[in-house]
PDB file of C-alpha atoms in Angstrom:
ATOM      1  CA  MET A   1      -7.608 -41.522 -30.822  1.00 46.00           C
ATOM      2  CA  SER A   2      -6.312 -41.406 -27.294  1.00 51.00           C
ATOM      3  CA  ASP A   3      -3.802 -38.949 -25.907  1.00 54.00           C
ATOM      4  CA  ASP A   4      -1.388 -41.900 -25.673  1.00 59.00           C
ATOM      5  CA  ASP A   5      -1.257 -41.994 -29.486  1.00 90.00           C
ATOM      6  CA  ILE A   6      -0.150 -38.343 -29.643  1.00 95.00           C
ATOM      7  CA  ARG A   7       3.527 -37.615 -28.888  1.00 96.00           C
ATOM      8  CA  ILE A   8       4.243 -34.049 -27.821  1.00 98.00           C
ATOM      9  CA  ASP A   9       7.727 -32.559 -27.689  1.00 97.00           C
ATOM     10  CA  PHE A  10       8.744 -29.133 -26.407  1.00 98.00           C
ATOM     11  CA  GLU A  11      11.677 -27.052 -27.558  1.00 98.00           C
ATOM     12  CA  GLU A  12      12.553 -23.580 -26.382  1.00 96.00           C
ATOM     13  CA  THR A  13      14.871 -20.637 -26.637  1.00 97.00           C
ATOM     14  CA  GLU A  14      15.266 -17.818 -24.167  1.00 95.00           C
ATOM     15  CA  THR A  15      12.206 -15.972 -25.519  1.00 97.00           C
ATOM     16  CA  ARG A  16      10.109 -18.540 -27.409  1.00 98.00           C
ATOM     17  CA  GLY A  17       8.771 -22.077 -27.102  1.00 98.00           C
ATOM     18  CA  ARG A  18       7.204 -24.606 -29.453  1.00 98.00           C
ATOM     19  CA  TYR A  19       5.171 -27.699 -28.711  1.00 98.00           C
ATOM     20  CA  SER A  20       5.012 -30.163 -31.596  1.00 98.00           C
ATOM     21  CA  ALA A  21       2.581 -33.075 -31.750  1.00 98.00           C
ATOM     22  CA  ARG A  22       3.079 -36.161 -33.888  1.00 97.00           C
ATOM     23  CA  VAL A  23       1.012 -39.240 -34.584  1.00 95.00           C
ATOM     24  CA  ASP A  24       2.561 -42.476 -35.879  1.00 92.00           C
ATOM     25  CA  GLY A  25       2.137 -42.914 -39.614  1.00 92.00           C
ATOM     26  CA  ILE A  26       1.551 -39.209 -40.334  1.00 93.00           C
ATOM     27  CA  ALA A  27       4.498 -37.108 -41.480  1.00 94.00           C
ATOM     28  CA  GLU A  28       3.074 -33.702 -40.572  1.00 96.00           C
ATOM     29  CA  ALA A  29       3.019 -32.299 -37.041  1.00 97.00           C
ATOM     30  CA  GLY A  30       0.693 -29.987 -35.150  1.00 97.00           C
ATOM     31  CA  GLU A  31       2.199 -27.128 -33.186  1.00 98.00           C
ATOM     32  CA  LEU A  32       1.469 -24.617 -30.467  1.00 98.00           C
ATOM     33  CA  THR A  33       3.864 -21.705 -30.069  1.00 98.00           C
ATOM     34  CA  ILE A  34       4.469 -19.481 -27.056  1.00 98.00           C
ATOM     35  CA  SER A  35       6.331 -16.276 -26.305  1.00 98.00           C
ATOM     36  CA  LYS A  36       8.004 -15.887 -22.929  1.00 97.00           C
ATOM     37  CA  VAL A  37       7.232 -12.491 -21.408  1.00 97.00           C
ATOM     38  CA  THR A  38       8.775 -13.141 -17.990  1.00 96.00           C
ATOM     39  CA  PRO A  39       9.795 -16.345 -16.188  1.00 95.00           C
ATOM     40  CA  SER A  40       6.249 -16.524 -14.795  1.00 96.00           C
ATOM     41  CA  LEU A  41       4.220 -15.293 -17.799  1.00 98.00           C
ATOM     42  CA  VAL A  42       3.895 -16.762 -21.296  1.00 98.00           C
ATOM     43  CA  ILE A  43       1.674 -15.923 -24.246  1.00 98.00           C
ATOM     44  CA  ALA A  44       0.053 -18.728 -26.248  1.00 98.00           C
ATOM     45  CA  ASP A  45       0.554 -17.269 -29.736  1.00 97.00           C
ATOM     46  CA  HIS A  46      -0.583 -19.792 -32.278  1.00 97.00           C
ATOM     47  CA  THR A  47      -1.943 -23.309 -32.681  1.00 98.00           C
ATOM     48  CA  MET A  48      -1.821 -25.075 -36.035  1.00 97.00           C
ATOM     49  CA  VAL A  49      -2.916 -28.601 -36.916  1.00 97.00           C
ATOM     50  CA  PRO A  50      -2.566 -29.776 -40.520  1.00 96.00           C
ATOM     51  CA  ASP A  51      -5.556 -31.344 -42.272  1.00 95.00           C
ATOM     52  CA  SER A  52      -3.986 -34.797 -41.952  1.00 94.00           C
ATOM     53  CA  LEU A  53      -4.295 -34.558 -38.138  1.00 95.00           C
ATOM     54  CA  ARG A  54      -7.654 -32.814 -37.793  1.00 93.00           C
ATOM     55  CA  GLY A  55     -10.342 -34.530 -35.762  1.00 93.00           C
ATOM     56  CA  ARG A  56      -7.851 -36.536 -33.703  1.00 93.00           C
ATOM     57  CA  GLY A  57      -7.698 -34.284 -30.624  1.00 95.00           C
ATOM     58  CA  VAL A  58      -4.215 -33.023 -31.426  1.00 97.00           C
ATOM     59  CA  ALA A  59      -4.928 -29.329 -30.798  1.00 97.00           C
ATOM     60  CA  ALA A  60      -6.660 -30.109 -27.496  1.00 97.00           C
ATOM     61  CA  ALA A  61      -3.720 -32.296 -26.433  1.00 97.00           C
ATOM     62  CA  LEU A  62      -1.312 -29.453 -27.225  1.00 98.00           C
ATOM     63  CA  ALA A  63      -3.349 -26.987 -25.144  1.00 98.00           C
ATOM     64  CA  GLU A  64      -3.604 -29.440 -22.246  1.00 98.00           C
ATOM     65  CA  ARG A  65       0.165 -29.968 -22.288  1.00 98.00           C
ATOM     66  CA  LEU A  66       0.728 -26.191 -22.265  1.00 98.00           C
ATOM     67  CA  ILE A  67      -1.524 -25.835 -19.218  1.00 98.00           C
ATOM     68  CA  ALA A  68       0.092 -28.779 -17.393  1.00 98.00           C
ATOM     69  CA  ASP A  69       3.579 -27.395 -18.037  1.00 98.00           C
ATOM     70  CA  ALA A  70       2.544 -23.895 -16.940  1.00 98.00           C
ATOM     71  CA  ARG A  71       1.161 -25.293 -13.688  1.00 98.00           C
ATOM     72  CA  ALA A  72       4.341 -27.275 -13.065  1.00 98.00           C
ATOM     73  CA  ARG A  73       6.493 -24.185 -13.696  1.00 97.00           C
ATOM     74  CA  GLY A  74       4.299 -21.772 -11.739  1.00 97.00           C
ATOM     75  CA  GLN A  75       3.486 -19.767 -14.860  1.00 97.00           C
ATOM     76  CA  ARG A  76       0.435 -17.864 -16.066  1.00 98.00           C
ATOM     77  CA  VAL A  77      -0.712 -18.102 -19.690  1.00 98.00           C
ATOM     78  CA  VAL A  78      -2.172 -15.257 -21.748  1.00 98.00           C
ATOM     79  CA  PRO A  79      -4.337 -17.020 -24.370  1.00 98.00           C
ATOM     80  CA  LEU A  80      -3.772 -14.775 -27.393  1.00 98.00           C
ATOM     81  CA  CYS A  81      -4.296 -17.746 -29.737  1.00 97.00           C
ATOM     82  CA  PRO A  82      -8.033 -18.109 -30.556  1.00 97.00           C
ATOM     83  CA  PHE A  83      -7.952 -21.881 -30.058  1.00 97.00           C
ATOM     84  CA  VAL A  84      -6.307 -21.705 -26.618  1.00 98.00           C
ATOM     85  CA  ARG A  85      -8.705 -18.898 -25.650  1.00 97.00           C
ATOM     86  CA  SER A  86     -11.726 -20.992 -26.663  1.00 97.00           C
ATOM     87  CA  GLN A  87     -10.385 -23.984 -24.730  1.00 97.00           C
ATOM     88  CA  ALA A  88      -9.817 -21.802 -21.654  1.00 97.00           C
ATOM     89  CA  LEU A  89     -13.476 -20.760 -21.788  1.00 96.00           C
ATOM     90  CA  ARG A  90     -14.501 -24.438 -21.914  1.00 97.00           C
ATOM     91  CA  HIS A  91     -12.215 -25.387 -19.028  1.00 97.00           C
ATOM     92  CA  PRO A  92     -12.903 -23.229 -15.971  1.00 96.00           C
ATOM     93  CA  GLU A  93     -10.507 -25.500 -14.055  1.00 97.00           C
ATOM     94  CA  TRP A  94      -7.696 -23.784 -15.969  1.00 97.00           C
ATOM     95  CA  SER A  95      -8.472 -20.454 -14.294  1.00 96.00           C
ATOM     96  CA  ASP A  96      -5.502 -20.853 -11.917  1.00 96.00           C
ATOM     97  CA  VAL A  97      -3.188 -20.640 -14.947  1.00 97.00           C
ATOM     98  CA  ILE A  98      -5.060 -18.507 -17.495  1.00 98.00           C
ATOM     99  CA  GLN A  99      -4.556 -14.755 -17.334  1.00 95.00           C
ATOM    100  CA  ASN A 100      -7.194 -12.740 -19.133  1.00 82.00           C
TER     101      ASN A 100
END
């Protein structure tokens, strides 16, 4: 599955954010949630992908979108979520955005 097959939406409140990922033909969605600490610092809290979406690159696409958005907004990301933390270790090019 390519990233083009995964649609990611972002919704937010003043203190929280949620990325949701959908794939055509599958009712369930994957999600990655964040908490906003300051305008320039967010915490990646949780990533969840239902069984129906596993193995399709959905979680990785969610993490990549988080990083791209953080770069565009000039934010740093604290990877509290184990999945985002593991991806950050695999992607040293994210070091400009990841705050350990």
